[in-house]
Amino acid sequence: MGLYYTAKLNISGNLFSNNLQEIKLKAIPETLMKFSDQQFGEKMVVKESTQKTANSVRYNRWILTDMEKIDEGIIEGNLTKIFPREEIVLEGVRTKTTVEDQIRTAHFFYVIRDELLAFQSTTDINYQVFPRKFEILMKKADTDLQIGDVRIELLTRIDEFKQKLFSQPVRRVLLKFVTPNDPKTTDSIADILLGSRAKKADFKMENFTDDEGLQAKDSDGQPVKLFSDFFLLLERGYGSLKAWVGNRNRPEVIESEKFPVKANIRRSTNKTKTIADIESEVKKIEKLKSSKKDE
């Protein structure tokens, strides 16, 4: 079994398109599968400068590789990082510095219907880097602009995050979120922005003067309506939250992305087993969302 971070791929650029379902079910999978063509992939390489020398600039290069549709609803592949590394070799009594490309990969699955991205985090490509590089590559490959910008947000383990958040007075919260792909489904603050055609928003509030800080929970220890809205967005992959809690002068900072939902998926030559694992993990996530909605 392999451990995968789970995230929601949110359509942002063309959120208000009349063809949202076509983007979701056709344009996104087709754009990802473009990378299965090696010649196309080579044109889509994203470079980032890492080191300047007297005679050259060295780059990290990013690309999606090994793309495969393992059934009609699931795509798998690797986010690949190619980077230069200096090596000093001995030639007789002298040393010589050579630069050779090194390759590192992080594997992923994309579940088309659920817009669910499950990806591995590695030393070279961690869970914070992966989403941003994936977004850039998708945007570059969207040559006919059918999709527009996408935003990938981690799913949050709400129970653990809430317990940590409510353990001390909440001084400040900063919520960054995107309007859901399927508007009017969250019954939350995201729907308020929909009428203004907002695609994303930052929401900030604070109280450093009162001992109690912000009122985040009621007398029964349950989240007040606004915080309940926050949690709903976080667990469904529509945003991230940063909070300052505890001592008003030296508050502790906690972040929702440090409480990610992870999935156990085996990569097997038997694709049926892999697909069964993915479907099982998707059901667990959906069941968790349903139980929270009923509370």
Short mmCIF file of N, CA and C in Angstrom, two decimals, residues 42 45-48 50-51 56-63 80-88 97-105 124:
data_model
loop_
_atom_site.label_atom_id
_atom_site.label_comp_id
_atom_site.label_asym_id
_atom_site.label_seq_id
_atom_site.Cartn_x
_atom_site.Cartn_y
_atom_site.Cartn_z
N GLU A 42 7.36 17.32 -24.16
CA GLU A 42 8.63 18.05 -24.21
C GLU A 42 8.40 19.55 -24.44
N VAL A 45 7.30 21.44 -20.98
CA VAL A 45 8.20 21.49 -19.83
C VAL A 45 8.19 22.88 -19.21
N VAL A 46 8.07 22.94 -17.90
CA VAL A 46 8.11 24.20 -17.16
C VAL A 46 9.48 24.32 -16.49
N LYS A 47 10.16 25.42 -16.74
CA LYS A 47 11.49 25.64 -16.18
C LYS A 47 11.45 26.64 -15.03
N GLU A 48 12.29 26.39 -14.03
CA GLU A 48 12.49 27.38 -12.97
C GLU A 48 13.98 27.52 -12.71
N THR A 50 17.42 27.89 -10.98
CA THR A 50 17.90 27.45 -9.66
C THR A 50 19.28 28.01 -9.33
N GLN A 51 20.10 28.23 -10.36
CA GLN A 51 21.46 28.68 -10.09
C GLN A 51 22.03 29.39 -11.31
N SER A 56 26.29 30.44 -17.54
CA SER A 56 25.01 29.79 -17.83
C SER A 56 24.04 29.95 -16.67
N VAL A 57 22.80 29.58 -16.95
CA VAL A 57 21.76 29.51 -15.93
C VAL A 57 21.28 28.08 -15.86
N ARG A 58 21.19 27.53 -14.67
CA ARG A 58 20.72 26.15 -14.51
C ARG A 58 19.27 26.15 -14.07
N TYR A 59 18.55 25.17 -14.57
CA TYR A 59 17.11 25.12 -14.33
C TYR A 59 16.68 23.77 -13.76
N ASN A 60 15.63 23.83 -12.93
CA ASN A 60 14.82 22.64 -12.68
C ASN A 60 13.78 22.60 -13.77
N ARG A 61 13.46 21.39 -14.22
CA ARG A 61 12.42 21.24 -15.25
C ARG A 61 11.34 20.32 -14.71
N TRP A 62 10.08 20.69 -14.97
CA TRP A 62 8.93 19.94 -14.47
C TRP A 62 8.07 19.48 -15.63
N ILE A 63 7.56 18.24 -15.52
CA ILE A 63 6.72 17.70 -16.59
C ILE A 63 5.87 16.56 -16.02
N THR A 80 7.13 14.81 -12.66
CA THR A 80 8.56 14.53 -12.75
C THR A 80 9.38 15.81 -12.66
N LYS A 81 10.40 15.75 -11.83
CA LYS A 81 11.33 16.88 -11.66
C LYS A 81 12.69 16.45 -12.20
N ILE A 82 13.23 17.24 -13.13
CA ILE A 82 14.56 16.99 -13.69
C ILE A 82 15.44 18.15 -13.25
N PHE A 83 16.50 17.85 -12.54
CA PHE A 83 17.32 18.93 -11.99
C PHE A 83 18.81 18.63 -12.14
N PRO A 84 19.62 19.67 -12.30
CA PRO A 84 21.07 19.47 -12.46
C PRO A 84 21.75 19.26 -11.11
N ARG A 85 22.74 18.36 -11.12
CA ARG A 85 23.51 18.17 -9.89
C ARG A 85 24.99 18.07 -10.24
N GLU A 86 25.77 18.85 -9.52
CA GLU A 86 27.22 18.84 -9.75
C GLU A 86 27.85 17.63 -9.08
N GLU A 87 28.81 17.03 -9.80
CA GLU A 87 29.59 15.95 -9.23
C GLU A 87 31.06 16.21 -9.52
N ILE A 88 31.88 15.98 -8.53
CA ILE A 88 33.33 16.16 -8.69
C ILE A 88 33.96 14.78 -8.90
N THR A 97 34.72 18.95 -12.46
CA THR A 97 33.32 19.12 -12.06
C THR A 97 32.42 18.86 -13.26
N THR A 98 31.50 17.94 -13.09
CA THR A 98 30.53 17.66 -14.15
C THR A 98 29.12 17.95 -13.63
N VAL A 99 28.23 18.23 -14.55
CA VAL A 99 26.83 18.49 -14.20
C VAL A 99 25.98 17.46 -14.93
N GLU A 100 25.22 16.69 -14.17
CA GLU A 100 24.36 15.68 -14.76
C GLU A 100 22.92 15.86 -14.28
N ASP A 101 21.98 15.54 -15.16
CA ASP A 101 20.57 15.62 -14.78
C ASP A 101 20.18 14.48 -13.85
N GLN A 102 19.44 14.82 -12.82
CA GLN A 102 18.85 13.85 -11.91
C GLN A 102 17.33 13.90 -12.09
N ILE A 103 16.69 12.76 -11.91
CA ILE A 103 15.23 12.68 -12.10
C ILE A 103 14.57 12.17 -10.83
N ARG A 104 13.53 12.87 -10.40
CA ARG A 104 12.72 12.43 -9.26
C ARG A 104 11.25 12.49 -9.68
N THR A 105 10.45 11.60 -9.16
CA THR A 105 9.03 11.56 -9.53
C THR A 105 8.15 11.45 -8.29
N ASP A 124 11.87 15.31 -2.53
CA ASP A 124 12.14 16.28 -3.59
C ASP A 124 10.88 16.97 -4.10
#
